Every structure is written in C-alpha cells, then in structure tokens.
PDB file of C-alpha atoms in Angstrom:
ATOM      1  CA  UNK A  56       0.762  10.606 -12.647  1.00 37.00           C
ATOM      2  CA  UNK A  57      -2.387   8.578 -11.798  1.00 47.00           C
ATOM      3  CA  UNK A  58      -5.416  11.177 -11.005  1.00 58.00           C
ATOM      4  CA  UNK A  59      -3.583  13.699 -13.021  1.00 62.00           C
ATOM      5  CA  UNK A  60      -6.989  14.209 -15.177  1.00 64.00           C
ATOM      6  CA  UNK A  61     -10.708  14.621 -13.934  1.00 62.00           C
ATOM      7  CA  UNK A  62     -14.096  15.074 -15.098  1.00 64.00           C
ATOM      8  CA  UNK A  63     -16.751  17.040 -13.892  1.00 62.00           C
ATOM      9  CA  UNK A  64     -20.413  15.636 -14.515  1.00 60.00           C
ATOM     10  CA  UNK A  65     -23.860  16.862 -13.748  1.00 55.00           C
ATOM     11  CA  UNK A  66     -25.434  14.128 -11.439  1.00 55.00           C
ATOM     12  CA  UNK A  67     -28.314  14.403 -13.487  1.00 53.00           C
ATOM     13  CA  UNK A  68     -26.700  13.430 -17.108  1.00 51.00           C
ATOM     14  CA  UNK A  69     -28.150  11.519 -19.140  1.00 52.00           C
ATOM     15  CA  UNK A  70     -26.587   7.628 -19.263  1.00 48.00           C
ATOM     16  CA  UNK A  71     -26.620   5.577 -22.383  1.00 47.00           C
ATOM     17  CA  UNK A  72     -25.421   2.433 -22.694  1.00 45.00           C
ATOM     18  CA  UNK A  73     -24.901   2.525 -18.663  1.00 48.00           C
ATOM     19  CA  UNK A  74     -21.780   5.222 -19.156  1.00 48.00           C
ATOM     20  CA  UNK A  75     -22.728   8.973 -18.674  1.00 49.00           C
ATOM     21  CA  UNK A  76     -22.680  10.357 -21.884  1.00 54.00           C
ATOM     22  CA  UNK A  77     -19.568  13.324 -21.435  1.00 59.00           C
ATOM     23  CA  UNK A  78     -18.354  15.597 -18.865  1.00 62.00           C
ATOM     24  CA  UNK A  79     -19.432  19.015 -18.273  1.00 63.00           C
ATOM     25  CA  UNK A  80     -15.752  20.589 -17.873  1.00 66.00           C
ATOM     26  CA  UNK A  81     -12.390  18.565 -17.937  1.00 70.00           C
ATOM     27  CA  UNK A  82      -9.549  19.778 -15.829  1.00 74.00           C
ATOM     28  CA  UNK A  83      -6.239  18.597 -14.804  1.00 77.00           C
ATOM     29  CA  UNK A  84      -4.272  19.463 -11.919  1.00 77.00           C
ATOM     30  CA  UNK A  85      -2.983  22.450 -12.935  1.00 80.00           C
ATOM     31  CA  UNK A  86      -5.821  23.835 -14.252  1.00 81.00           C
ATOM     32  CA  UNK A  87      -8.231  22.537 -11.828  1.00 81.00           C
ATOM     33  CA  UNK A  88     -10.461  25.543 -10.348  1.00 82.00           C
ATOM     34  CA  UNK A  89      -9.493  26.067  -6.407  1.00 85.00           C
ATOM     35  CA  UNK A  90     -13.004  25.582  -5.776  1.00 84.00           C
ATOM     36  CA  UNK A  91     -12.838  21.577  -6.391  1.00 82.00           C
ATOM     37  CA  UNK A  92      -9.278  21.212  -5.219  1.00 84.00           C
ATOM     38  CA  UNK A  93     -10.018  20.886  -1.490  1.00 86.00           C
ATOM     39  CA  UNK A  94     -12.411  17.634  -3.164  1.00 86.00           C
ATOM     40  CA  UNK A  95     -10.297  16.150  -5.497  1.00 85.00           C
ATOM     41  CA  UNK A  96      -7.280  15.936  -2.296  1.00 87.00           C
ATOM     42  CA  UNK A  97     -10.181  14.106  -0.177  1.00 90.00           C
ATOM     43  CA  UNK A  98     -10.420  11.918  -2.750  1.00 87.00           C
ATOM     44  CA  UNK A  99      -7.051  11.183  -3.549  1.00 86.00           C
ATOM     45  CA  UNK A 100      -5.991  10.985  -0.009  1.00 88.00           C
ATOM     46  CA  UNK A 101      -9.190   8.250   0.349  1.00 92.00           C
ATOM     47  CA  UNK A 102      -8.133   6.519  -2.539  1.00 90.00           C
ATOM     48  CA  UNK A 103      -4.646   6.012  -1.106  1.00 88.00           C
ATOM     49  CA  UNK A 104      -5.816   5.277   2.671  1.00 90.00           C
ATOM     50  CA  UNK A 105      -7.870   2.165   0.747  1.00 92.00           C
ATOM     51  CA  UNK A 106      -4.470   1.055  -1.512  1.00 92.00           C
ATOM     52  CA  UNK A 107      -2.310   0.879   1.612  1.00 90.00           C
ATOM     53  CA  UNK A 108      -4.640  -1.168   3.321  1.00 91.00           C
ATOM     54  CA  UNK A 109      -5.210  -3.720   0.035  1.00 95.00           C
ATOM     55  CA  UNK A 110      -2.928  -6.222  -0.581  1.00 96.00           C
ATOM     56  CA  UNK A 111      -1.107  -6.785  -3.939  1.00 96.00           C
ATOM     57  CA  UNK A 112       1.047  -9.027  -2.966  1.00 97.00           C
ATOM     58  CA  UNK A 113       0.647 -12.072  -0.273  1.00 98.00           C
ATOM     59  CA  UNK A 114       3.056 -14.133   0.463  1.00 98.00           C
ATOM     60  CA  UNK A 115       3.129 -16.946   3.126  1.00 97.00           C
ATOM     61  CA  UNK A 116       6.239 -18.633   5.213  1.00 95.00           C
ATOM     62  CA  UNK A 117       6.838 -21.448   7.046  1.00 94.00           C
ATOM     63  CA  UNK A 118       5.823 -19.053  10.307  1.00 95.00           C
ATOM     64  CA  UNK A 119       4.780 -15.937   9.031  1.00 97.00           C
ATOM     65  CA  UNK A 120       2.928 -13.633   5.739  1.00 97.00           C
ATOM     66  CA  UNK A 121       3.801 -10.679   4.270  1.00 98.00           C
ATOM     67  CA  UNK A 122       1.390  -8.225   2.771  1.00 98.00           C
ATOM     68  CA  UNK A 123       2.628  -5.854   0.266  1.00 97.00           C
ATOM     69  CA  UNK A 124       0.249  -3.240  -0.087  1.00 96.00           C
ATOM     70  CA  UNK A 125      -1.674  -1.081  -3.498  1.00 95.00           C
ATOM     71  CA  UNK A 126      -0.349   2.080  -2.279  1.00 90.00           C
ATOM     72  CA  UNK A 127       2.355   3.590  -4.169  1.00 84.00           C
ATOM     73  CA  UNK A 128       5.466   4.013  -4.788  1.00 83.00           C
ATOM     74  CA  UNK A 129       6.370   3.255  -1.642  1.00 89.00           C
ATOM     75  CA  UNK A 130       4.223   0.048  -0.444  1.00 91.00           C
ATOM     76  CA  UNK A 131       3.595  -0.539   3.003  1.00 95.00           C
ATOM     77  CA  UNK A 132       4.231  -4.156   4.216  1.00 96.00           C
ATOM     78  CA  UNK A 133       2.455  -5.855   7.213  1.00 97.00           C
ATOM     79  CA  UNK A 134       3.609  -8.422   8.337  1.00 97.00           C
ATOM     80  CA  UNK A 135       2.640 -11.335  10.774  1.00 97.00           C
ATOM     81  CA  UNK A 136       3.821 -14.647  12.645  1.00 97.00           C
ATOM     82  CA  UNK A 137       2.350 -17.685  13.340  1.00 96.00           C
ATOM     83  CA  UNK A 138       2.771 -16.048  17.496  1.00 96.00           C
ATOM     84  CA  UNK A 139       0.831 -13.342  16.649  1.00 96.00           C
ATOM     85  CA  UNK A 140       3.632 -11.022  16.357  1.00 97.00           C
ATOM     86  CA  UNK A 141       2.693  -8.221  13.922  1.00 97.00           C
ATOM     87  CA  UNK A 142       5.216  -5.621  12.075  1.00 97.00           C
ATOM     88  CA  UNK A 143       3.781  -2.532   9.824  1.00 97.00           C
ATOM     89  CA  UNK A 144       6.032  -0.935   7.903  1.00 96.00           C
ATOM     90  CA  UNK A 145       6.003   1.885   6.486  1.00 93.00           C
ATOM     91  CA  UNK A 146       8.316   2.721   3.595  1.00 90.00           C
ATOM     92  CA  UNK A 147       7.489   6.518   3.003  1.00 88.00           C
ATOM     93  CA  UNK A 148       8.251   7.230   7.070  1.00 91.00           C
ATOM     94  CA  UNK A 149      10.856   4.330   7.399  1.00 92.00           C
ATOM     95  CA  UNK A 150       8.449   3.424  10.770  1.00 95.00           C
ATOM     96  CA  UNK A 151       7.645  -0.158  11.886  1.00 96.00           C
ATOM     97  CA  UNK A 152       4.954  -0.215  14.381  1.00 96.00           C
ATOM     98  CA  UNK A 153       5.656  -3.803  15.788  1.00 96.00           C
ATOM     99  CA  UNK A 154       2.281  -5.451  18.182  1.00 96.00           C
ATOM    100  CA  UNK A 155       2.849  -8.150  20.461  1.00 96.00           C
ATOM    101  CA  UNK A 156       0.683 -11.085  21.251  1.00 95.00           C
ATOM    102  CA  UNK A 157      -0.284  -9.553  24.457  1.00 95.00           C
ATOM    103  CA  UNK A 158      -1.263  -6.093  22.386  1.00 95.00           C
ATOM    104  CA  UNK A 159       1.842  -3.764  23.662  1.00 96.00           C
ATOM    105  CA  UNK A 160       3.325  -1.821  20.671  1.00 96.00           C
ATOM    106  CA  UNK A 161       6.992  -0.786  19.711  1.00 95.00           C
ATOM    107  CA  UNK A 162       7.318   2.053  16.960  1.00 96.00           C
ATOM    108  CA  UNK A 163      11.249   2.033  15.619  1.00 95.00           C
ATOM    109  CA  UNK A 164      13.190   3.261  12.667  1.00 94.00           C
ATOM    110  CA  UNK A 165      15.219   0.717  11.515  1.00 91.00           C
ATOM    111  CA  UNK A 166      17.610   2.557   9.986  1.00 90.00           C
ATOM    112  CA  UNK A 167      18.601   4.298  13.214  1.00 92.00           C
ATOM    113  CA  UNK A 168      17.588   2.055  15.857  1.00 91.00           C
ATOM    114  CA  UNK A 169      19.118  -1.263  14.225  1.00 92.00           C
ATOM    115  CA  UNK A 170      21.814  -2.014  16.574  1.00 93.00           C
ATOM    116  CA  UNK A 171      20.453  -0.778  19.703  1.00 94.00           C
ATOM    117  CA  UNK A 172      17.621  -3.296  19.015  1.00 93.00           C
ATOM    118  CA  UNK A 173      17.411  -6.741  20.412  1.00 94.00           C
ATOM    119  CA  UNK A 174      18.738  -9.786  18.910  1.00 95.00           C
ATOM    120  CA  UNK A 175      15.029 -11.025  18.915  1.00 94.00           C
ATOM    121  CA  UNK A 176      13.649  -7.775  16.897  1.00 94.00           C
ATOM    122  CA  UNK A 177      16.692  -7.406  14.527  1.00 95.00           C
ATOM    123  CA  UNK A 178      15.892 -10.947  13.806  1.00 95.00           C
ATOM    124  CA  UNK A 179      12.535  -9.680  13.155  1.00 96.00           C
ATOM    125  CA  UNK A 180      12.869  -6.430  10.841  1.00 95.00           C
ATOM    126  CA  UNK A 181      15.270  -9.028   8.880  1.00 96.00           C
ATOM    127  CA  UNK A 182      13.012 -11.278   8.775  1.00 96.00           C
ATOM    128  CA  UNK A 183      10.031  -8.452   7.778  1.00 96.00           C
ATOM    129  CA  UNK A 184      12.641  -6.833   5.245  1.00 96.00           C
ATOM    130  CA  UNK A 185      13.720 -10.326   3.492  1.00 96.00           C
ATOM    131  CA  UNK A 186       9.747 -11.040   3.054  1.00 96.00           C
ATOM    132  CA  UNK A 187       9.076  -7.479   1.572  1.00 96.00           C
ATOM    133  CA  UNK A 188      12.200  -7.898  -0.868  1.00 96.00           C
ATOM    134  CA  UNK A 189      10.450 -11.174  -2.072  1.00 96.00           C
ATOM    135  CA  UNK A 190       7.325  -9.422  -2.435  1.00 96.00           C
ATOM    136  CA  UNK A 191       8.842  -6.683  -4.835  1.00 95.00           C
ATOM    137  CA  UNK A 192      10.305  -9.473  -6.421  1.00 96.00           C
ATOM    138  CA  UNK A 193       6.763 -11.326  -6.898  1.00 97.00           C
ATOM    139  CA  UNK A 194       5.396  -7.855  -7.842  1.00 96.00           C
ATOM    140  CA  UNK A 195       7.791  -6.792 -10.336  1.00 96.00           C
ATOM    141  CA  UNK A 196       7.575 -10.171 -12.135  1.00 96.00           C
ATOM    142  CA  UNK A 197       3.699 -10.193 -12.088  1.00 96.00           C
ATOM    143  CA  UNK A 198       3.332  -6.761 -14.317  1.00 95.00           C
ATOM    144  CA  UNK A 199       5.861  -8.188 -16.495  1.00 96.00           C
ATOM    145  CA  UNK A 200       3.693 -10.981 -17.083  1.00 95.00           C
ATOM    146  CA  UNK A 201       0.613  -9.131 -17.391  1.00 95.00           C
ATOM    147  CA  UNK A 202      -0.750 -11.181 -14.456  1.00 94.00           C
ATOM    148  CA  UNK A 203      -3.891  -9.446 -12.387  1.00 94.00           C
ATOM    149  CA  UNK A 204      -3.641  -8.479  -8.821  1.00 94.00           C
ATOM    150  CA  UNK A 205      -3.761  -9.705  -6.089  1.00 95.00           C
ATOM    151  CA  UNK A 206      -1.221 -12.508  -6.331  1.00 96.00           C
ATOM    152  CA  UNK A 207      -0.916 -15.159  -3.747  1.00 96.00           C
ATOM    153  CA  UNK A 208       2.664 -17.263  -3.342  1.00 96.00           C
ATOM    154  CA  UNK A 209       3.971 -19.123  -1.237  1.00 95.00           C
ATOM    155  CA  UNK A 210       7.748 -19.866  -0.043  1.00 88.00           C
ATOM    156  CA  UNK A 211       9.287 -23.563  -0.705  1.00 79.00           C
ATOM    157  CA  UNK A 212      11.594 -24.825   1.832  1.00 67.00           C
TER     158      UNK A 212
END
C-alpha cells in the first residue's frame, strides 16, 4: 500500500547532507495516533486529486488523445477530439462527463446507458474505451521495461 508508512519530524531538525537527519516518531496506519489521522487523509486525498489530473500515459490519434492518468488503480482517462469534443472518464464511478464544443455537458454510465445512447456517442465511448485499452497496454509494457513516466505514443495508421 503506497503511504502505508509516515514520519513525523520536528520542523526545526537539524539537516545534513540536505536530508533531515531522522524522524521524531514513525507510525503506520494502524498505529497512527487519531490526532494526525484527520492530516495524513488531507494529504493522501491531495496527493491523489494531483495523480488523476497527471498524465502517465498520452497517446495521440489521427483525430483525437487520450490521457491516462497517475491515479490508481483505477486511472481516469480524458479524452479529446480534434472538434473539441471532450470525454472524462472515470473508472472508480464508471461516469463519463462528455463537453461539447459549444460547452453543454452530458454525464452517462456506460454500462447502463449504452444502448439508449446515440449512434454518434456510442461511437464515442468506443472510441474513448478503445484509446484507454491502448493506454493500459502502453502502460503495462512501460513498467515492464523499466521506462520513466510520462510516456508519449502515437497511433500508426
């Protein structure tokens, strides 16, 4: 679990060698003291509001790119044509928050709205969900290869 330990220093320790030099008390989350809990869940919930906004993946189309995001496990994916057209998705909530050109917004679930949609936004979330697949793809062969993050592809046609 990532953030499962934590440190707490005095901010007036001494430094050496531009590290501060030890921690006053290690926790982890179990044995964290109530007292810093309501901190550490401010942080964490920061930390994650910055990784689903931070690409790790980029991939560009023909007509569109995809952003797979740093949160985790479930990544959020934007994604946006060359009309403007931009789809959010988000995994955890199974919500995509689609923006037109002219700035209206549709919210759907596409695994209970598929077929009532139209034949221009199913061709859409397919479109969104064949990107994202590609991205996981990318992704899952870049920590294989020990490559560093972000990573930037592109599609050939």
């Amino acid at each position: 679990l990532v953030g499962s330990e934590m440190c707490i220093r005095d901010r007036y320790q001494r430094r050496v060698h531009g590290v501060v030099d030890g921690c006053v008390s290690e926790f982890n989350l179990s044995t964290l003291p109530k007292q810093f809990a309501s901190i550490y869940e401010y942080a964490y919930d920061f930390v994650n509001i910055l990784k689903s906004k931070t690409p790790k993946v980029i991939l560009k189309g023909d007509d569109y790119k995809c952003y797979l995001m740093e949160n985790e496990p479930l990544h959020n994916v934007e994604f946006t044509k060359s009309d403007g057209t931009k789809a959010c998705y988000q995994i955890s909530s199974n919500t995509i928050i689609v923006t037109f050109p002219d700035k209206t917004q549709l919210q759907i679930n596409p695994y209970k709205e598929f077929d009532s949609l139209s034949e221009e936004m199913k061709a859409l979330v397919e479109e969104l969900f064949e990107a994202a697949r590609q991205c996981e793809e990318i992704e899952k062969w870049a920590e294989s290869e020990g490559k560093d993050f972000p990573i930037l592809a592109s599609t050939i046609n």
